[in-house]
Short mmCIF file of C-alpha atoms and ligand atoms in Angstrom, two decimals:
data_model
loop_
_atom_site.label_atom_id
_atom_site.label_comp_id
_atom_site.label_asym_id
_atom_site.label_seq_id
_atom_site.Cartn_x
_atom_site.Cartn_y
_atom_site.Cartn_z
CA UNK A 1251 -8.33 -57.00 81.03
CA UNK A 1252 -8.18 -60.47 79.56
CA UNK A 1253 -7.50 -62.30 82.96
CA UNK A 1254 -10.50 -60.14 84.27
CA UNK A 1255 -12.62 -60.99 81.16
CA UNK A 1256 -11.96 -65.03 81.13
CA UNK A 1257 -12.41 -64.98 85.08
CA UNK A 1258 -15.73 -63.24 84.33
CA UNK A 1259 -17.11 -65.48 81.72
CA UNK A 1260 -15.09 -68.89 80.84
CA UNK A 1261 -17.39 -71.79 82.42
CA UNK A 1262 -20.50 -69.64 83.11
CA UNK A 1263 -23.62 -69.38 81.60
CA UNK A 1264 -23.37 -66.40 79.61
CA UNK A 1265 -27.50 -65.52 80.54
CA UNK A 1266 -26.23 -64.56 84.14
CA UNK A 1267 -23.47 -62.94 83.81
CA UNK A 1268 -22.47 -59.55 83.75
CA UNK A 1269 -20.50 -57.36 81.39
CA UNK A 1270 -17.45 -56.89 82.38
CA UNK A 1271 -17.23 -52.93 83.02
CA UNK A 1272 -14.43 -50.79 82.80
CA UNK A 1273 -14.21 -46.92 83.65
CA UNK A 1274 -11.71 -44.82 82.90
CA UNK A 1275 -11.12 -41.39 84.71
CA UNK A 1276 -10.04 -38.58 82.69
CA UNK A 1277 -11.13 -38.03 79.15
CA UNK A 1278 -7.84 -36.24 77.72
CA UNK A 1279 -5.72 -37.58 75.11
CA UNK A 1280 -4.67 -40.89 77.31
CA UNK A 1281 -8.19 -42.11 78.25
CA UNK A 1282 -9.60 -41.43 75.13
CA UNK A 1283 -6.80 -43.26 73.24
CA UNK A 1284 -7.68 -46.50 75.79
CA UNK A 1285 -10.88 -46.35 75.19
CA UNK A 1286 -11.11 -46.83 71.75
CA UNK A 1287 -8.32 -49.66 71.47
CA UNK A 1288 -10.39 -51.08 74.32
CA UNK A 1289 -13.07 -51.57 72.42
CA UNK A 1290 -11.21 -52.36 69.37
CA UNK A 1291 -9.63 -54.97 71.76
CA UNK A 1292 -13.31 -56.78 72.54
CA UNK A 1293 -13.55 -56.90 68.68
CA UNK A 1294 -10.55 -59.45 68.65
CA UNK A 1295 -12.42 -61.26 71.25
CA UNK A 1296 -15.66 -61.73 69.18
CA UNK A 1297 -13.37 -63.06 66.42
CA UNK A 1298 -11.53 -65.60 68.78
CA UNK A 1299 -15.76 -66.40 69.79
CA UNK A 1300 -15.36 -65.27 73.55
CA UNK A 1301 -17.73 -62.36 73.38
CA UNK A 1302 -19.86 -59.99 72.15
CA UNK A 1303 -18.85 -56.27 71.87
CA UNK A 1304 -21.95 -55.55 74.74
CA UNK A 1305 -20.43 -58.19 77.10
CA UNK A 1306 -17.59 -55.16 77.87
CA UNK A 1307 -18.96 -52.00 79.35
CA UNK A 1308 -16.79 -49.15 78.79
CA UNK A 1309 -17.27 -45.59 81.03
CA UNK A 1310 -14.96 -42.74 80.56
CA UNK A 1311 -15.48 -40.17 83.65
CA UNK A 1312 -14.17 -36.35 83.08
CA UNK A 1313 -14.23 -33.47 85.71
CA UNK A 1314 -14.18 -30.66 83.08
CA UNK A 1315 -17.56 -30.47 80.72
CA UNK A 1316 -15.63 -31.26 77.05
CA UNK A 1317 -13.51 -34.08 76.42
CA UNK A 1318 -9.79 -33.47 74.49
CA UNK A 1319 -9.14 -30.35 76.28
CA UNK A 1320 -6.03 -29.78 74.26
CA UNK A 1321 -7.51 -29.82 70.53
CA UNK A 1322 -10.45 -27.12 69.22
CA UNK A 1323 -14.55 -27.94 70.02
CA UNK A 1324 -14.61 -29.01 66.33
CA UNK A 1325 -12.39 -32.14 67.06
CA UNK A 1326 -13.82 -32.60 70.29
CA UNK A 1327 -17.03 -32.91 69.18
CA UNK A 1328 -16.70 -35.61 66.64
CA UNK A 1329 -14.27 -37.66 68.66
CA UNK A 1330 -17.44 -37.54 71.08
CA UNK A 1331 -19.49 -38.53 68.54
CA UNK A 1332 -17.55 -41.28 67.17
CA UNK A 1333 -17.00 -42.87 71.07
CA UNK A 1334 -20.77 -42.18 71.63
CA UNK A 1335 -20.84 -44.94 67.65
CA UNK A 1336 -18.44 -47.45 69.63
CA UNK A 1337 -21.11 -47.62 73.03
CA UNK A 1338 -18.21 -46.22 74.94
CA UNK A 1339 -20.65 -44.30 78.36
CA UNK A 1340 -19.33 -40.79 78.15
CA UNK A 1341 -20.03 -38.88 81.79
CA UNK A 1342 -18.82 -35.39 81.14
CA UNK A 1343 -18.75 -32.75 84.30
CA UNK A 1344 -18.48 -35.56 86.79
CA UNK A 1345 -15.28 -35.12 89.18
CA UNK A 1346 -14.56 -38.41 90.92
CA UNK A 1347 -14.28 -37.91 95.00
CA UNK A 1348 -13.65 -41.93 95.34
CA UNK A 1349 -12.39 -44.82 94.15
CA UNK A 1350 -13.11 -48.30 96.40
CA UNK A 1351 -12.60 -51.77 94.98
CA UNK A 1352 -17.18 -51.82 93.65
CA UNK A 1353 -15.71 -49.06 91.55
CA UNK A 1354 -16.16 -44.95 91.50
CA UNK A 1355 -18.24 -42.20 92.78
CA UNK A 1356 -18.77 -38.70 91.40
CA UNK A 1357 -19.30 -35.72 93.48
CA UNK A 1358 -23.02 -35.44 92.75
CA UNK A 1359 -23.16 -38.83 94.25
CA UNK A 1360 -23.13 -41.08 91.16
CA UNK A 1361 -21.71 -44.50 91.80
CA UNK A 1362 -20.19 -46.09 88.61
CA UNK A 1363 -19.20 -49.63 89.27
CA UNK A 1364 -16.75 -50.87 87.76
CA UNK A 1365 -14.64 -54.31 87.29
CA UNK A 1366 -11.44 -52.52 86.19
CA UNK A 1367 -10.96 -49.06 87.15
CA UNK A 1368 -8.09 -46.88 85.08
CA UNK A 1369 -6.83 -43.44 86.60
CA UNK A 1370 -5.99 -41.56 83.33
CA UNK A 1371 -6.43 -37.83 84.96
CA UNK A 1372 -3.14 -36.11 85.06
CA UNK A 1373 0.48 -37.38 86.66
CA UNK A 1374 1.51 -36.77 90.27
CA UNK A 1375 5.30 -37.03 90.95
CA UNK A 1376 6.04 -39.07 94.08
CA UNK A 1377 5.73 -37.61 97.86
CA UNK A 1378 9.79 -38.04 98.65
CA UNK A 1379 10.56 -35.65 95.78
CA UNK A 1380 8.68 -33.01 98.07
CA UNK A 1381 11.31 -33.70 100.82
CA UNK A 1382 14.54 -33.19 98.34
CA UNK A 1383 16.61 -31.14 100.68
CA UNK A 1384 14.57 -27.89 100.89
CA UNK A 1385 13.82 -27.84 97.20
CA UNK A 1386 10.89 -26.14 95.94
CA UNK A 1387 7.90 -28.31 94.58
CA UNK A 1388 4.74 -27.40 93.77
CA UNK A 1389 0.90 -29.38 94.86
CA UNK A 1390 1.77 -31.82 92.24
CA UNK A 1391 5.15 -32.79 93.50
CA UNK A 1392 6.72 -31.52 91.24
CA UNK A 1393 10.09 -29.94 91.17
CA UNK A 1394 9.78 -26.03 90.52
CA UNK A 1395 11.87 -24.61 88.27
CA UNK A 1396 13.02 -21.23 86.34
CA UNK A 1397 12.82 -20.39 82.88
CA UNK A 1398 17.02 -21.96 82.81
CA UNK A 1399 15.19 -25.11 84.50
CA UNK A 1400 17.38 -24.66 87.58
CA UNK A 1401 15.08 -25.35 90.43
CA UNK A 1402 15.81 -23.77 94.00
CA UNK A 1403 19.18 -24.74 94.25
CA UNK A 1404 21.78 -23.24 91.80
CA UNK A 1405 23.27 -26.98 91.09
CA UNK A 1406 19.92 -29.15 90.47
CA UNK A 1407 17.92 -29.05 87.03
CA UNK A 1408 14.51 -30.69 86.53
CA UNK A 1409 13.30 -30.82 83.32
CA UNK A 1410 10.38 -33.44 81.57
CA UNK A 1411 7.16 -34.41 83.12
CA UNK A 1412 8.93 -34.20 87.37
CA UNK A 1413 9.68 -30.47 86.27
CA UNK A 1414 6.77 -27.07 86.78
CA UNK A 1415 8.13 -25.23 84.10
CA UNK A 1416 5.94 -21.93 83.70
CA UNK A 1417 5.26 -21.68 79.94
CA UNK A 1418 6.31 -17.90 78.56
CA UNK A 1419 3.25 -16.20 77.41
CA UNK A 1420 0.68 -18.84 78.05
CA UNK A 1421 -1.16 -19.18 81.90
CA UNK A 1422 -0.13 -21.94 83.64
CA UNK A 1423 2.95 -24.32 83.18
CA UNK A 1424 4.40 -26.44 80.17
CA UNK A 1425 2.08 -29.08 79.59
CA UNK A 1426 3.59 -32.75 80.30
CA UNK A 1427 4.35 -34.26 77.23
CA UNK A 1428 7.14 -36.01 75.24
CA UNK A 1429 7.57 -33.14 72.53
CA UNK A 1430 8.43 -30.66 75.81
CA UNK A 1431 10.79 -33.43 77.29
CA UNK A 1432 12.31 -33.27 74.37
CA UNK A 1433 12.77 -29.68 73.92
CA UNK A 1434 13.57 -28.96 77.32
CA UNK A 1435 16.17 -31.96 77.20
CA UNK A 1436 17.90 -29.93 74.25
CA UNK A 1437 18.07 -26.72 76.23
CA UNK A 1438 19.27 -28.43 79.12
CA UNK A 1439 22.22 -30.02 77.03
CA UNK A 1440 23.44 -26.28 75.30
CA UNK A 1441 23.17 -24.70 79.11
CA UNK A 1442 25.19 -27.65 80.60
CA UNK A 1443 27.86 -27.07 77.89
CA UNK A 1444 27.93 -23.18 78.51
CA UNK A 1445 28.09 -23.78 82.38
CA UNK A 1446 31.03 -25.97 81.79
CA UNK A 1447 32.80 -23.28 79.60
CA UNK A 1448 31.80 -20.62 81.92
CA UNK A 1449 29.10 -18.77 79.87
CA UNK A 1450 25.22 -18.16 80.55
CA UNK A 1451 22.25 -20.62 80.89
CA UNK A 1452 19.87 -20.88 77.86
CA UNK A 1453 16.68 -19.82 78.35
CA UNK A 1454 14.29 -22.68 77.84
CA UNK A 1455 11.32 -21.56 75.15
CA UNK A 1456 8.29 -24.17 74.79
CA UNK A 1457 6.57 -24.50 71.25
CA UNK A 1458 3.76 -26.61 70.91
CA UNK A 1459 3.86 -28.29 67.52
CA UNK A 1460 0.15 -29.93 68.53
CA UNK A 1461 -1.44 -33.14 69.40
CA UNK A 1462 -2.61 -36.19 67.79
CA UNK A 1463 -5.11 -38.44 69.10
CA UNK A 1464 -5.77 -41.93 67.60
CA UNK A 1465 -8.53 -44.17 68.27
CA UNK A 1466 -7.62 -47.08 67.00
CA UNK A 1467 -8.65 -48.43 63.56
CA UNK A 1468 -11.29 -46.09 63.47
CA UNK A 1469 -9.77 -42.35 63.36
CA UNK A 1470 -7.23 -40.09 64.21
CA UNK A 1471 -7.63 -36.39 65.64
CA UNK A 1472 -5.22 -33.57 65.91
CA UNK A 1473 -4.27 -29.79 65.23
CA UNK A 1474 -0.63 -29.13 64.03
CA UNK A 1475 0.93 -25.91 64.78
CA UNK A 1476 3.66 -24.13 62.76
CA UNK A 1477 4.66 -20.24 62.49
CA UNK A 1478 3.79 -20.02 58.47
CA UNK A 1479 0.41 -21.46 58.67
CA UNK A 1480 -1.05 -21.63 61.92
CA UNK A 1481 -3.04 -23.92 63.80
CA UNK A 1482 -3.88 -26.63 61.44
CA UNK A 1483 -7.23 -29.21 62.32
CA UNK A 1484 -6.79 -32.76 60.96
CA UNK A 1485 -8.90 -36.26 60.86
CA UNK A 1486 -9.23 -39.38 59.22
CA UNK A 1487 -6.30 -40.54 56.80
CA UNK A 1488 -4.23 -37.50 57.12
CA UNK A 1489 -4.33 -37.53 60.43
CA UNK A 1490 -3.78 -41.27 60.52
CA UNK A 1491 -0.60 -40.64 58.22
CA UNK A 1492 0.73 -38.08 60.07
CA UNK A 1493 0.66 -39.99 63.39
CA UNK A 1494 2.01 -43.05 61.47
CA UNK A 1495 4.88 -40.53 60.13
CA UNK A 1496 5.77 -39.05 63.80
CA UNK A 1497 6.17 -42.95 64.79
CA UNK A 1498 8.43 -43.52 62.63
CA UNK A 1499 10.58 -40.70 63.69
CA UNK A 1500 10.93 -41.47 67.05
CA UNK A 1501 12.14 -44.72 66.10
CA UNK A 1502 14.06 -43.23 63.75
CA UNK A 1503 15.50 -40.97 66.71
CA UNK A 1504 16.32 -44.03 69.00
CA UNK A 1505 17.49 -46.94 66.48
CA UNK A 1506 18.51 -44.73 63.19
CA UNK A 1507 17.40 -44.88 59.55
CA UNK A 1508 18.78 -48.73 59.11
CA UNK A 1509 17.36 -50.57 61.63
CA UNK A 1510 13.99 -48.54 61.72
CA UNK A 1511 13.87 -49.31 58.10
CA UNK A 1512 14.41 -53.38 58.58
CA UNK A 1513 12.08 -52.85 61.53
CA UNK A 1514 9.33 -51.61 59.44
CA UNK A 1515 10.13 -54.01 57.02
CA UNK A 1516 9.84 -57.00 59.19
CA UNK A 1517 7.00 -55.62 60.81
CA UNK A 1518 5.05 -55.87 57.63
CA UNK A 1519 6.13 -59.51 56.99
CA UNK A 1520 5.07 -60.54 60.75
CA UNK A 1521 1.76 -59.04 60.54
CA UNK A 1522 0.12 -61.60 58.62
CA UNK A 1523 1.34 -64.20 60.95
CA UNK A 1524 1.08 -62.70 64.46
CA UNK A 1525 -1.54 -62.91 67.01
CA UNK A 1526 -3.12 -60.09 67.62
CA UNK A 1527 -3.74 -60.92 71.52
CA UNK A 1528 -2.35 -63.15 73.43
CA UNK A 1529 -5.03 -65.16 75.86
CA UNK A 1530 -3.25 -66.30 78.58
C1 FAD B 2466 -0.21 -43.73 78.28
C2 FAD B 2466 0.55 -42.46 77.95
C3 FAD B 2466 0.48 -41.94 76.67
C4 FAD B 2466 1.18 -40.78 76.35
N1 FAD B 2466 1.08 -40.29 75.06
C5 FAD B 2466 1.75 -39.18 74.75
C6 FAD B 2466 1.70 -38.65 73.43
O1 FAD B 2466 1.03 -39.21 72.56
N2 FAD B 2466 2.41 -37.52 73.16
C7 FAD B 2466 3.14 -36.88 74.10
O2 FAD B 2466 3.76 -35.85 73.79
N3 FAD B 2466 3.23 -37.35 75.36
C8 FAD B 2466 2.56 -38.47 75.72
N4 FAD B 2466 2.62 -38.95 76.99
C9 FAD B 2466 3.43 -38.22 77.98
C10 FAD B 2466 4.90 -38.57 77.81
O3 FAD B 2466 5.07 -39.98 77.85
C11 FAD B 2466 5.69 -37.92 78.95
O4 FAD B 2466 5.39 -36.54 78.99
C12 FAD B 2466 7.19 -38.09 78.74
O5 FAD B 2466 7.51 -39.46 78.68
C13 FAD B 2466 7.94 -37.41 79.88
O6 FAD B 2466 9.28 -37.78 79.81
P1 FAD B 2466 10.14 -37.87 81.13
O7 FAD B 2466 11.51 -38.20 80.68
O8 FAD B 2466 9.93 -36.66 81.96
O9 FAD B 2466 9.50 -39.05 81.97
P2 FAD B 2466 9.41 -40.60 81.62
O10 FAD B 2466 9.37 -40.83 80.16
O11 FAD B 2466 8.29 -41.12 82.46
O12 FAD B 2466 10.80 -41.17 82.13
C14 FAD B 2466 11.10 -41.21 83.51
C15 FAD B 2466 12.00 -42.40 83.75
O13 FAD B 2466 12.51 -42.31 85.08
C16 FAD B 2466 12.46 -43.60 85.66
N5 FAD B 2466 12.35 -43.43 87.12
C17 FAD B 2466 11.28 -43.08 87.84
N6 FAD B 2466 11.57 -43.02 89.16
C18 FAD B 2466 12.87 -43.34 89.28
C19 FAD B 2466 13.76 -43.48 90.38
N7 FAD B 2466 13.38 -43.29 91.64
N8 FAD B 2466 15.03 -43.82 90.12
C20 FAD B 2466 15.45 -44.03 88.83
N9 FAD B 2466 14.65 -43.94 87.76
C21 FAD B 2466 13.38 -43.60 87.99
C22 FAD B 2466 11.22 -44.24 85.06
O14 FAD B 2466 11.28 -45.65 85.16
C23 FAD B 2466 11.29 -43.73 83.63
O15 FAD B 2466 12.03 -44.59 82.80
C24 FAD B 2466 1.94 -40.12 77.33
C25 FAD B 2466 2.03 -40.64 78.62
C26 FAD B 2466 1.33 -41.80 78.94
C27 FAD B 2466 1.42 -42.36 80.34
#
């Protein structure tokens, strides 16, 4: 984005030139999320004087007519409202048929140009895995598998985003996300041990414990799921704190209690000093 933004305006006169524009397909948790540090983004860039918040033009394009398809209307609604606040172009019910280097065109034969073009609409495994010795994949390329995430051939497992996992008692499969990686990753581990000591494959159960969405400084969105109180909606500060707080156990999960806690700790000393972009 930077080399894009200094090609665009460094040594022109900023009367003729154009913002730079940036659409992003997909409005789920991923384009949403880059929207709003986007724009948070062009902020640092007013402060370094390189631009005004209008000289970037952000567009977010979604197929379905609701952004956030994963949290309730409620959320939905005010994270609308709250990109609507930031000047970030919302086109809801638009499915893109094309994307050429001027930038992308809707079915109903919108053309949204666009400097910098972001696909943020859903993963695609690669087109070899479809030729994996007879295994079974799905339109996606993905690797279909059974509730034991064996796929067609008793030997091979598939299991994180690469794996169609059907999810028990829901339509449709187990979303891709890092809390199922993670669960399916445990399953995987207890039904490799059992295989090895001759016993049965674990049956591989998804629960979805919710999603978080954070734009940025200005808010954080999210439901939280658990079997005593149900689905739980949460913004602002909570919200903020509880994403903060799931952070900090992943990095607790990778690099321990220790060195998570001198990496927080350091992190707090470096902020005042760091930059927060870097321009070239
Ligand atoms: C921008 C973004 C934000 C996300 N935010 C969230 C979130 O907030 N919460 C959430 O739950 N999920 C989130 N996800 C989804 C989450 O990251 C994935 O669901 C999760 O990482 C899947 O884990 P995985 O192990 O299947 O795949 P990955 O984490 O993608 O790991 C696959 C690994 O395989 C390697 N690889 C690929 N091809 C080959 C090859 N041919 N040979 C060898 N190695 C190879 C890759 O380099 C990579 O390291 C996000 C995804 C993106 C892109």
């Amino acid at each position: 984005m930077f080399e894009s933004y200094l090609k665009q305006y460094i040594g022109k006169d900023p009367a003729q030139v154009k913002p730079l524009s940036i659409a992003i397909v997909g409005a789920g948790a991923t384009g949403v999320e880059l929207a709003a540090q986007l724009h948070e983004v062009t902020g640092v860039l007013a402060m370094y004087g390189l631009n005004e918040p209008s000289d970037v033009k952000l567009t977010i394009i979604e197929a379905a007519t609701r952004l956030l398809p994963a949290l309730p209307d409620r959320l939905a609604m005010a994270t609308q409202q709250q990109l609507a606040k930031l000047g970030v172009d919302l086109k809801l019910g638009r499915r893109v048929t094309e994307v050429n280097r001027e930038g992308i065109l809707t079915h109903d034969g919108e053309f949204i140009a666009a400097d910098i073009k972001v696909w943020a609409a859903g993963i695609k495994a690669p087109d070899w895995v479809k030729n994996l010795d007879g295994l079974e994949t799905n339109p996606l390329n993905q690797l279909i598998v059974d509730a034991t995430l064996k796929t067609s051939d008793d030997d091979i497992f598939a299991m994180g985003d690469c794996a169609a996992c059907a999810w028990t008692g829901r339509v449709g499969n187990v979303p891709p996300r890092a809390q199922a990686a993670h669960q399916q990753a445990e399953a995987l581990y207890k039904s490799l041990c059992n295989r090895l000591n001759g016993k049965a494959l674990v049956p591989f159960t998804y629960y979805d414990y919710g999603s978080l969405v954070s734009l940025g400084k200005y808010t954080t969105v999210g439901n939280l799921m658990g079997s005593l109180m149900g689905t739980v909606s949460i913004g602002g500060f909570i919200a903020k704190l509880v994403y903060l707080s799931l952070y900090k156990m992943h990095q607790i999960a990778i690099h321990g209690y220790f060195r998570t806690a001198m990496l927080t700790l350091s992190n707090a000393f470096r902020r005042s000093v760091y930059i927060k972009i870097k321009l070239h």
